CSV table of C-alpha atoms and ligand atoms in Angstrom, one decimal:
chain,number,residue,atom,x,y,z
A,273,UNK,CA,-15.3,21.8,5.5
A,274,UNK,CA,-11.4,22.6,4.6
A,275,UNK,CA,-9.7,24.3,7.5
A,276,UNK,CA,-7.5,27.2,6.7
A,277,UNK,CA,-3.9,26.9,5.6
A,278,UNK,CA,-1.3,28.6,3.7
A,279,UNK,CA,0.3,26.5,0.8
A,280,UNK,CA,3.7,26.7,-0.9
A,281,UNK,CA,5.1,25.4,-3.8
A,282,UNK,CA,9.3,25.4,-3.5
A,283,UNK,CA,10.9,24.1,-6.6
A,284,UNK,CA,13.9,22.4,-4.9
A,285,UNK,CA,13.8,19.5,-2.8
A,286,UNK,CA,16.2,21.0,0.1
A,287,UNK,CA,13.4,23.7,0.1
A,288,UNK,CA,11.0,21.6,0.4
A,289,UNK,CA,12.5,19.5,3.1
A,290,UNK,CA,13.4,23.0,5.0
A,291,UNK,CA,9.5,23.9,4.8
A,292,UNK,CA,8.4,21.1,6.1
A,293,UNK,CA,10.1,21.1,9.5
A,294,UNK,CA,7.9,23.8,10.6
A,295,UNK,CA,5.5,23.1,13.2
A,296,UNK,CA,1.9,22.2,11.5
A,297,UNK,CA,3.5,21.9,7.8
A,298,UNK,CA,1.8,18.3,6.3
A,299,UNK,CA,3.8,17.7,2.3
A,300,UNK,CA,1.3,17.8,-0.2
A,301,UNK,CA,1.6,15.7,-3.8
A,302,UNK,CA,-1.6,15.0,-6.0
A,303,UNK,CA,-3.8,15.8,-2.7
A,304,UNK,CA,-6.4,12.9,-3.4
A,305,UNK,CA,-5.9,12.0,0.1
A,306,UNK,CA,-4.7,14.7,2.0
A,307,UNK,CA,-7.4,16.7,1.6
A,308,UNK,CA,-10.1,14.2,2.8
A,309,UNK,CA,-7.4,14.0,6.0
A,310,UNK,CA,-7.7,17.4,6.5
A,311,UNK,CA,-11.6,17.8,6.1
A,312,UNK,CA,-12.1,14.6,8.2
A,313,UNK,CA,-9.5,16.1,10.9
A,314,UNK,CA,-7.3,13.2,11.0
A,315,UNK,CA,-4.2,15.2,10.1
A,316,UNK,CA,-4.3,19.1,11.1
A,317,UNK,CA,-2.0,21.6,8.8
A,318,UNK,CA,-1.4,25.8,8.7
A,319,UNK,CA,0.8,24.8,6.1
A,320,UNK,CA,0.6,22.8,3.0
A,321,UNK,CA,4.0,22.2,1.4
A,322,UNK,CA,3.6,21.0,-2.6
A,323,UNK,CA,6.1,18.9,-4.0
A,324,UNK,CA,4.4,19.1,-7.0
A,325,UNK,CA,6.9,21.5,-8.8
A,326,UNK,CA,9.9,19.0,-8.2
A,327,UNK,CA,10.0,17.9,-11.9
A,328,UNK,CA,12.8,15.3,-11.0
A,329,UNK,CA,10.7,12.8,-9.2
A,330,UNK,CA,8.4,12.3,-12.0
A,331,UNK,CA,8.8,9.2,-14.7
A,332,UNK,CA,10.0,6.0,-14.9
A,333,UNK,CA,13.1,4.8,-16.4
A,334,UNK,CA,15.1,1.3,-16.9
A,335,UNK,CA,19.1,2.2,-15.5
A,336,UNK,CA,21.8,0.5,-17.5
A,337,UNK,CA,21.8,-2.6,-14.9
A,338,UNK,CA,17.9,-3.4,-15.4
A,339,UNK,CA,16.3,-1.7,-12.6
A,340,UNK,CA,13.4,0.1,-12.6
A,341,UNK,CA,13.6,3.7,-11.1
A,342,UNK,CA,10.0,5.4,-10.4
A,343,UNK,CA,10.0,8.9,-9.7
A,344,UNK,CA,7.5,9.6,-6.2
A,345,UNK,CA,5.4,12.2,-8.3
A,346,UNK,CA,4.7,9.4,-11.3
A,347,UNK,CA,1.1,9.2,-11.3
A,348,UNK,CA,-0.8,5.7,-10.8
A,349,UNK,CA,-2.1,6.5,-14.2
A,350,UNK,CA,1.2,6.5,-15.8
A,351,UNK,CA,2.3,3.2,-13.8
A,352,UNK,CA,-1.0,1.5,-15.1
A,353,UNK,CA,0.1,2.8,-18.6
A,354,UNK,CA,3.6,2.5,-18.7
A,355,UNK,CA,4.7,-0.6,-21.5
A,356,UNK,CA,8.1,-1.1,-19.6
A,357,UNK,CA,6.1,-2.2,-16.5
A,358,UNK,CA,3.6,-4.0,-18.1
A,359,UNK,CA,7.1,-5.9,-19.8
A,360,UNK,CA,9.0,-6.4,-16.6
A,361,UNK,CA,6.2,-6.2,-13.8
A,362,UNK,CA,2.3,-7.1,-15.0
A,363,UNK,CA,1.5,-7.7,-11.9
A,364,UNK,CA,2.1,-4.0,-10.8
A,365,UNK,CA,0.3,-2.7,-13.4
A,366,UNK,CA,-2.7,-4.7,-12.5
A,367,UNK,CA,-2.3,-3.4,-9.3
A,368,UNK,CA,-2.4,0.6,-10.5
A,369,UNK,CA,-5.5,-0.3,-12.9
A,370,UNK,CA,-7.3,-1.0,-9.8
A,371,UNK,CA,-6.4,1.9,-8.1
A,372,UNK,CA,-9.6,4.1,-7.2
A,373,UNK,CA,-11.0,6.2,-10.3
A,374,UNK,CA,-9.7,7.2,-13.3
A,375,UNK,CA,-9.8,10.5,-12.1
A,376,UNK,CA,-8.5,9.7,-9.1
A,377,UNK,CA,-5.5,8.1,-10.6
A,378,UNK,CA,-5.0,11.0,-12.8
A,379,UNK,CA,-3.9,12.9,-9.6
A,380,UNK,CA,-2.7,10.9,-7.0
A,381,UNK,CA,1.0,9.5,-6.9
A,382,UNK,CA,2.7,7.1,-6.5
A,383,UNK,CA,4.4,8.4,-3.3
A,384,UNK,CA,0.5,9.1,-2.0
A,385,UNK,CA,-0.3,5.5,-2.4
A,386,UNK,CA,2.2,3.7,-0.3
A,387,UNK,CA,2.0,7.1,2.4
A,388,UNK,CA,-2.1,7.3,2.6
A,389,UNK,CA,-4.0,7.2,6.0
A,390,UNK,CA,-6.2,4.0,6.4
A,391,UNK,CA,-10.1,3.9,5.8
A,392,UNK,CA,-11.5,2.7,8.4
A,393,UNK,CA,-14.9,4.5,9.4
A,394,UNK,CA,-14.8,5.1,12.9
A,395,UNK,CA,-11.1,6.9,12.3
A,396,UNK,CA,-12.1,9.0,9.4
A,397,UNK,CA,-15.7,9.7,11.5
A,398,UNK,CA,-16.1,11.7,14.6
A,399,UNK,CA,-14.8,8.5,17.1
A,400,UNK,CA,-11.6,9.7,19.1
A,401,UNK,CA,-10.2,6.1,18.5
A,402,UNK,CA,-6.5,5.1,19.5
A,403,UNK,CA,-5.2,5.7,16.5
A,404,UNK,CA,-6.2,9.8,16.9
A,405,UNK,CA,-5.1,9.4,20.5
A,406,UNK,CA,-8.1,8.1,21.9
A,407,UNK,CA,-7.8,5.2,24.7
A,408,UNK,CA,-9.6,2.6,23.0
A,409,UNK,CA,-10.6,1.0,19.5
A,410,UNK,CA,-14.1,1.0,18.3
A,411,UNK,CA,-13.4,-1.8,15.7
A,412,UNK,CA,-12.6,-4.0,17.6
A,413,UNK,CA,-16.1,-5.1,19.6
A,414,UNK,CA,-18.0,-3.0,16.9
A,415,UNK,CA,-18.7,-2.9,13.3
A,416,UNK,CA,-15.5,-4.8,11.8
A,417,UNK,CA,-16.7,-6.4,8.8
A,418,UNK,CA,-13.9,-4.7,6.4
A,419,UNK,CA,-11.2,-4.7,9.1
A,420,UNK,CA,-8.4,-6.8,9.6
A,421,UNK,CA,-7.7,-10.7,10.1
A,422,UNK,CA,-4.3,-10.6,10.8
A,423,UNK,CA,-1.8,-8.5,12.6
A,424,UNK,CA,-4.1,-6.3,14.3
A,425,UNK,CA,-2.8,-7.7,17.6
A,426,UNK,CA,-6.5,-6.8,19.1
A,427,UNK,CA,-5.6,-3.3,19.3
A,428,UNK,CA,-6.0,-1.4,15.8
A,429,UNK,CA,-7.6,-3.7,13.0
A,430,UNK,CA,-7.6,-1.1,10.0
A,431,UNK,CA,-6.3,-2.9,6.8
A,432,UNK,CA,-3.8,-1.3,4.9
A,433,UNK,CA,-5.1,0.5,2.0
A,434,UNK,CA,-2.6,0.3,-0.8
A,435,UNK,CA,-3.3,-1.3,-4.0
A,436,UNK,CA,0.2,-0.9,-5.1
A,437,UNK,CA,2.1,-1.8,-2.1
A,438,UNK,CA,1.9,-5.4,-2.3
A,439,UNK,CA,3.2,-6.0,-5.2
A,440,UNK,CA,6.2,-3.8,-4.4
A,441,UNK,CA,6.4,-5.9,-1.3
A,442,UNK,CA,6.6,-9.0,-3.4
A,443,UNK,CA,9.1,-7.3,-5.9
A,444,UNK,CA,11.3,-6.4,-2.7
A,445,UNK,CA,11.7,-2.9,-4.0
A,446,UNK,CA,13.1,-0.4,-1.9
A,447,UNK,CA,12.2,3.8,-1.3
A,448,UNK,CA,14.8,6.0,-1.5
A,449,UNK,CA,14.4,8.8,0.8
A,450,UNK,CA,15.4,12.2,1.7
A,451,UNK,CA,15.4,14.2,4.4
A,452,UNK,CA,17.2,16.4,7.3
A,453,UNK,CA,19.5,13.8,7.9
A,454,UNK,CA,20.2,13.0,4.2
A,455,UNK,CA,19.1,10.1,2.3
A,456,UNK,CA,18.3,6.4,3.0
A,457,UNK,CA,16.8,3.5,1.6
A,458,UNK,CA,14.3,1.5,2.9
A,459,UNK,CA,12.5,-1.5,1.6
A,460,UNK,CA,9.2,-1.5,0.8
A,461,UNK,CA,8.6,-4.4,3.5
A,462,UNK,CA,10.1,-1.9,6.6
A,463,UNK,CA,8.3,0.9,5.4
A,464,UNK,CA,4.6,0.5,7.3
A,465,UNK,CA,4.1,-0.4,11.0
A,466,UNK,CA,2.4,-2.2,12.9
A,467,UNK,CA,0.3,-1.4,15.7
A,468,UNK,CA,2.2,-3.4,17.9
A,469,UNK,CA,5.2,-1.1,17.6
A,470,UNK,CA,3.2,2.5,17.0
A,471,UNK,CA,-0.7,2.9,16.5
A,472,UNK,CA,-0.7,5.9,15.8
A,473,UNK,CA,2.3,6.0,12.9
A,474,UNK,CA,1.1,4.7,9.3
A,475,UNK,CA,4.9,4.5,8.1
A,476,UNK,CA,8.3,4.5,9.6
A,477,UNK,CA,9.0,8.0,7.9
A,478,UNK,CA,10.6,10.8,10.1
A,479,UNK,CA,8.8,14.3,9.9
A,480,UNK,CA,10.7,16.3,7.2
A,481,UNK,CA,11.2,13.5,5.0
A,482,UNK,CA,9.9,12.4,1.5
A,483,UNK,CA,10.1,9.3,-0.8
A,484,UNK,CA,11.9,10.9,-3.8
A,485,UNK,CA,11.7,7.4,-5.6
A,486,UNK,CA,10.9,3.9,-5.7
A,487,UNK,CA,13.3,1.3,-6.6
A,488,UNK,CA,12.7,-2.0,-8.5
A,489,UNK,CA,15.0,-4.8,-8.5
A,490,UNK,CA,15.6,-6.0,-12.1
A,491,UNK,CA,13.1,-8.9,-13.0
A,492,UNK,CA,14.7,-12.5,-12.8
A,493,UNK,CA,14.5,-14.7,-15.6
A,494,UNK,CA,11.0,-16.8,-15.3
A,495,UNK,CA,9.5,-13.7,-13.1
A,496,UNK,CA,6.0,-14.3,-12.8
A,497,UNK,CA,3.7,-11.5,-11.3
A,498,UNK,CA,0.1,-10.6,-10.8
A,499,UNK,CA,-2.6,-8.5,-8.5
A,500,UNK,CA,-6.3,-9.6,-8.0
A,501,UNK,CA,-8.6,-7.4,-5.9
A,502,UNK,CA,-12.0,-8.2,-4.8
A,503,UNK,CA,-14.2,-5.3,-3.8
A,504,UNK,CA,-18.2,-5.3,-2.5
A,505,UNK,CA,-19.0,-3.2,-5.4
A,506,UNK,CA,-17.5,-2.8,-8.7
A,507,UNK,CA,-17.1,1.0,-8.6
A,508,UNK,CA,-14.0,2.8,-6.8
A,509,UNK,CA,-13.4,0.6,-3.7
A,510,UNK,CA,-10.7,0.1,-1.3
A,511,UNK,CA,-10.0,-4.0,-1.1
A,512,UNK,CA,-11.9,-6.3,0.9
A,513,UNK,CA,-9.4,-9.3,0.1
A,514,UNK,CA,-6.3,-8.9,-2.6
A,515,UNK,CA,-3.5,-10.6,-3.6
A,516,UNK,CA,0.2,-9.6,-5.5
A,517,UNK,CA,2.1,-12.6,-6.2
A,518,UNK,CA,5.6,-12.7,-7.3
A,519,UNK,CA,6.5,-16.3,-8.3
A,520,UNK,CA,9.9,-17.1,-10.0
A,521,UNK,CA,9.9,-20.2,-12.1
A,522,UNK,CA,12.9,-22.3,-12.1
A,523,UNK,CA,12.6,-26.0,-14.4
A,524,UNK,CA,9.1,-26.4,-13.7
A,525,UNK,CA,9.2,-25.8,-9.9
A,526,UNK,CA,8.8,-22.4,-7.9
A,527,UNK,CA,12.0,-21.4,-7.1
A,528,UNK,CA,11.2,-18.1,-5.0
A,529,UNK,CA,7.6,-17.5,-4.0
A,530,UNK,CA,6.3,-14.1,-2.5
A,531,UNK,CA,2.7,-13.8,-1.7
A,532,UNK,CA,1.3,-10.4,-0.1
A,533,UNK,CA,-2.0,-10.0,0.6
A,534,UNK,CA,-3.7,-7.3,0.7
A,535,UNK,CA,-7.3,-6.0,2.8
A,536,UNK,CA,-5.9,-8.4,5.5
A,537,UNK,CA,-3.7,-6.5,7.8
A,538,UNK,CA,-2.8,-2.9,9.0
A,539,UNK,CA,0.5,-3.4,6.7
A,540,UNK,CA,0.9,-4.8,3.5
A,541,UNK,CA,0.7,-9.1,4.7
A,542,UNK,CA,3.4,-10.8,3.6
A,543,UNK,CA,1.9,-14.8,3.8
A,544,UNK,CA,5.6,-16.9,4.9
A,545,UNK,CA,3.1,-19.9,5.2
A,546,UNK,CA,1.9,-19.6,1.8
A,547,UNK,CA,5.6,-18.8,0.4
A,548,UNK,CA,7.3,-22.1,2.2
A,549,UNK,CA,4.3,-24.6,1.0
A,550,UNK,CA,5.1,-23.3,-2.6
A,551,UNK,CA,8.9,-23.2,-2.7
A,552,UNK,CA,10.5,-25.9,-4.2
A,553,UNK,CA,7.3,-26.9,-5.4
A,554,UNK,CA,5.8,-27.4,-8.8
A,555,UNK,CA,2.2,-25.8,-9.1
A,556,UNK,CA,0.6,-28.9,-9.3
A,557,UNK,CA,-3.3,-28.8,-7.4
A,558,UNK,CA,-2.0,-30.1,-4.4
A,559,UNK,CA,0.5,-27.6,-3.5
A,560,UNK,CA,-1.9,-24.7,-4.9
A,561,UNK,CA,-4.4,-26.2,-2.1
A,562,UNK,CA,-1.8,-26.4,0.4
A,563,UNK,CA,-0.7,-23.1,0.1
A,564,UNK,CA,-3.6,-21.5,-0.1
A,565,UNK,CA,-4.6,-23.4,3.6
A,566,UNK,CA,-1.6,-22.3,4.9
A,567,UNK,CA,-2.0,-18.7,3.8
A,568,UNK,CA,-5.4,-18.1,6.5
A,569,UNK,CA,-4.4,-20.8,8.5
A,570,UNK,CA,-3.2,-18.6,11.5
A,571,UNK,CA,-5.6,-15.7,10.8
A,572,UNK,CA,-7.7,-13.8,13.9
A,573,UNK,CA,-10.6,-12.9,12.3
A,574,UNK,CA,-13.1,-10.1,14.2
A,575,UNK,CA,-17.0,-10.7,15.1
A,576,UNK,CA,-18.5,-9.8,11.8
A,577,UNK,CA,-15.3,-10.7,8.9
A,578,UNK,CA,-14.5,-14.6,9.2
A,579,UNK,CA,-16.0,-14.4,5.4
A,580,UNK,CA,-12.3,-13.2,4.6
A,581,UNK,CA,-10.9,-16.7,5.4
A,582,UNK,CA,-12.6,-18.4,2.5
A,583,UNK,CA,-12.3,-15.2,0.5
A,584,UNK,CA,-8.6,-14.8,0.5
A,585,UNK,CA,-8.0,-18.9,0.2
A,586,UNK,CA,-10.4,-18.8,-2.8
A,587,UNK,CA,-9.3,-16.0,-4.2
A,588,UNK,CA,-5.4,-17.7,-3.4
A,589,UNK,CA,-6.2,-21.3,-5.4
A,590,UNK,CA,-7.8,-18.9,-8.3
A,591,UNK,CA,-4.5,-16.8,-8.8
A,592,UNK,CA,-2.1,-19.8,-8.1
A,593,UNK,CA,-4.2,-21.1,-11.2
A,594,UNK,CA,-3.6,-18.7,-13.4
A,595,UNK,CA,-0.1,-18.9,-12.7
A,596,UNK,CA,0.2,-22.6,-13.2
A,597,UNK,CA,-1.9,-21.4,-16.9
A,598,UNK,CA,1.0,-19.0,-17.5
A,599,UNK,CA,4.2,-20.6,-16.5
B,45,LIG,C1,-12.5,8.2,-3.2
B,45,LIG,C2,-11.1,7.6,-3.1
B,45,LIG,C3,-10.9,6.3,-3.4
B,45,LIG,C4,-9.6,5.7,-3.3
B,45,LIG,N1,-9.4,4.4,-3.7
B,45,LIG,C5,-8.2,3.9,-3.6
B,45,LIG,C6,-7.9,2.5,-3.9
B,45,LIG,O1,-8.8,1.8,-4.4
B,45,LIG,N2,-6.7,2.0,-3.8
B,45,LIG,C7,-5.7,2.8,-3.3
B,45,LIG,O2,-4.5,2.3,-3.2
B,45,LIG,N3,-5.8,4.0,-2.9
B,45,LIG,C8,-7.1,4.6,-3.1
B,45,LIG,N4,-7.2,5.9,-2.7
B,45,LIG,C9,-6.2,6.6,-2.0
B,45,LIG,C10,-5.2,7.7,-2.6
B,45,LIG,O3,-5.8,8.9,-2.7
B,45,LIG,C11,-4.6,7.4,-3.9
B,45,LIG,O4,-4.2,6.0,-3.9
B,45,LIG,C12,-3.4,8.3,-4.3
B,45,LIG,O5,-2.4,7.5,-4.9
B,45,LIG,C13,-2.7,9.1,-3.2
B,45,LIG,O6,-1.7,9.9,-3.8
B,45,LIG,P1,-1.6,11.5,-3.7
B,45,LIG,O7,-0.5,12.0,-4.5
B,45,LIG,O8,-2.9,12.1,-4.0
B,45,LIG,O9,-1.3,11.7,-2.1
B,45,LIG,P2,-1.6,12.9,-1.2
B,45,LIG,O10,-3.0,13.0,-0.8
B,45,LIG,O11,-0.9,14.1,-1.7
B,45,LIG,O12,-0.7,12.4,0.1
B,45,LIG,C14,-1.2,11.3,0.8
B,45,LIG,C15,-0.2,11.1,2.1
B,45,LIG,O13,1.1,10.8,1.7
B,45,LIG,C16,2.1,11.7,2.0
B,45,LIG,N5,3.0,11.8,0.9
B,45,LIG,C17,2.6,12.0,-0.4
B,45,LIG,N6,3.7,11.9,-1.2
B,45,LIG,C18,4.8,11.6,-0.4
B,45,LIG,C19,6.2,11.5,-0.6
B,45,LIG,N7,6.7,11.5,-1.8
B,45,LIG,N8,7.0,11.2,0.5
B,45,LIG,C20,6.5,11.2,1.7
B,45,LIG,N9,5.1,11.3,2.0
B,45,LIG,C21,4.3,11.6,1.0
B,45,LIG,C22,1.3,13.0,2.3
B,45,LIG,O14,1.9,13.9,3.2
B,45,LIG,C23,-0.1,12.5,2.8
B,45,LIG,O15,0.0,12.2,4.2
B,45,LIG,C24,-8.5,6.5,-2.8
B,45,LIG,C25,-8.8,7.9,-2.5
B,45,LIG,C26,-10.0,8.4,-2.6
B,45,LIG,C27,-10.3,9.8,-2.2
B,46,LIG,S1,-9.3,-0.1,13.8
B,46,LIG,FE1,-7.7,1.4,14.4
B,46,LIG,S2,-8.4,3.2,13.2
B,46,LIG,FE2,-10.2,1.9,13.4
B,46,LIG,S3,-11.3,2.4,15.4
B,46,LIG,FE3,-9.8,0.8,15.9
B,46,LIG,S4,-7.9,2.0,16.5
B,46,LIG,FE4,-9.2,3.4,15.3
């Protein structure tokens, strides 16, 4: 059941950073995930502060210099929609389109997406796990099958749940935020943490503070971008192994190669193994193999999910493919 709270709706974003200092006030946007946090008691709020009547960080626009400007309150419906992105960025489209329900991505926002607590089942049941505080992890030695193969350090294995998170990664676009202290930027790479450095924090946000926009670089000539997602069933799913590659083409060769994976890590995985045994490189089968080796070759899989390590360097050689198809 919902616990009580109060809810207000201030129409300017000072307001709205003013409310949200109280003690026990959580910021509210489309609510898809909040809500669950609240009935689930993962986050506990009196007060539920709606950005929703800030009509200035909806939509998307191209400035004059070619980058893309995505207002926090754009729904994923509108990003999976929107021609300019499908133009300049296919591969973040793809990632939207996967995105939960249609229903769902009527609602949430973009904002949500990248700021949305993690799935895993002993956190959003009744286990008092160290992420809510507890003293120990139940994943860990338990039932781990969708948790993490990298980064998990052995002491929180949840995998990041974003869809559209690595491909913004891979884009190196950037959150502008504002809060009590003002604005700042932050790139989408900085903006989620790692249980090493705080398991109990999903972002590096201060309290008080909200992504106004998102930031995207303008696309370099022979920009080529795509998501893949594999879920266990082919109805709303969170991902068990995904993949947003930004690959920039240069006479043949790759001249820049990011490669974020995705259902792998407590933060968006960002595969430097994978990126170096493609740079320089043309696609040719051999460095497609190569790279797709070195993307799982340092992963710590759990008890019951070493199936992700042929997953993700199947799944790798498939979408290197297709880019070698396309370029
Ligand atoms: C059944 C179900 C299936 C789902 N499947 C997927 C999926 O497949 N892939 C996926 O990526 N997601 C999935 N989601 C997660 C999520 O609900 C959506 O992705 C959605 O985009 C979240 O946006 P929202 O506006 O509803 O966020 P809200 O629920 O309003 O907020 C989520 C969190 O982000 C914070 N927040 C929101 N906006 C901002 C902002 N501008 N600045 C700072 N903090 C902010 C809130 O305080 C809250 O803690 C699913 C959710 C459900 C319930
Ligand atoms: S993986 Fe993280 S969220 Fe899940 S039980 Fe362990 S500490 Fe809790």
């Amino acid at each position: 059941m919902l616990p009580k709270f109060s809810y207000v709706r201030p129409n300017t974003l000072e307001n709205s950073i003013s409310q949200l200092q109280a003690e026990g006030a959580a910021l509210h946007a489309g609510g898809t995930d909040l809500l669950g946090c609240l009935r689930e008691k993962i986050i506990h709020s009196e007060i539920l502060v709606s950005i929703s009547g800030l009509n200035e960080l909806s939509g998307i626009r191209e400035t004059a210099g070619g980058e893309l400007r995505i207002g926090a309150l754009t729904t994923i419906t509108e990003i999976g929609e929107s021609q300019l992105i499908k133009e300049k960025y296919p591969g973040l489209a793809l990632a939207a389109a996967e995105v939960a329900s249609p229903q769902l991505r009527n609602q949430g926002t973009i904002g949500g997406n990248l700021c949305q607590k993690p799935r895993c089942w002993y956190y959003r049941g009744e286990f008092d796990c160290l992420r809510k505080g507890g003293d120990k992890c139940f994943a860990l030695n338990g039932e781990n099958q969708f948790h993490a193969i990298f980064g998990h350090d052995f002491i929180c294995a949840i995998t990041h749940p974003s869809d559209t998170a690595p491909i913004l990664v891979a884009l190196d676009a950037e959150v502008l935020v504002t809060g009590p202290q003002g604005e700042r930027t932050i790139v989408v790479a900085d903006l989620h943490v790692l249980p090493a450095d705080n398991v109990q924090a999903e972002t590096v946000l201060d309290r008080g503070e909200i992504i106004t926009h998102i930031r995207i670089p303008p696309p370099p000539r022979g920009l080529y971008t795509s998501y893949r997602k594999i879920r266990a069933r082919q109805s709303w799913d969170f991902a068990l192994a995904g993949a947003a590659l930004a690959l920039t083409m240069e006479g043949g060769r790759v001249s820049r190669a990011a490669v974020v994976l995705s259902g792998a890590a407590p933060i968006p995985w960002r595969s430097r193994e994978a990126e170096q045994a493609l740079t320089g490189k043309p696609l040719s089968g051999e460095t497609i193999a190569a790279a797709a080796q070195a993307a799982v070759a340092d992963a710590k899989p759990l008890r019951a999910n070493d199936y992700k390590i042929a997953m993700f360097r199947g799944m790798l050689e498939e979408e290197l493919h297709k880019a070698r198809t396309a370029a």
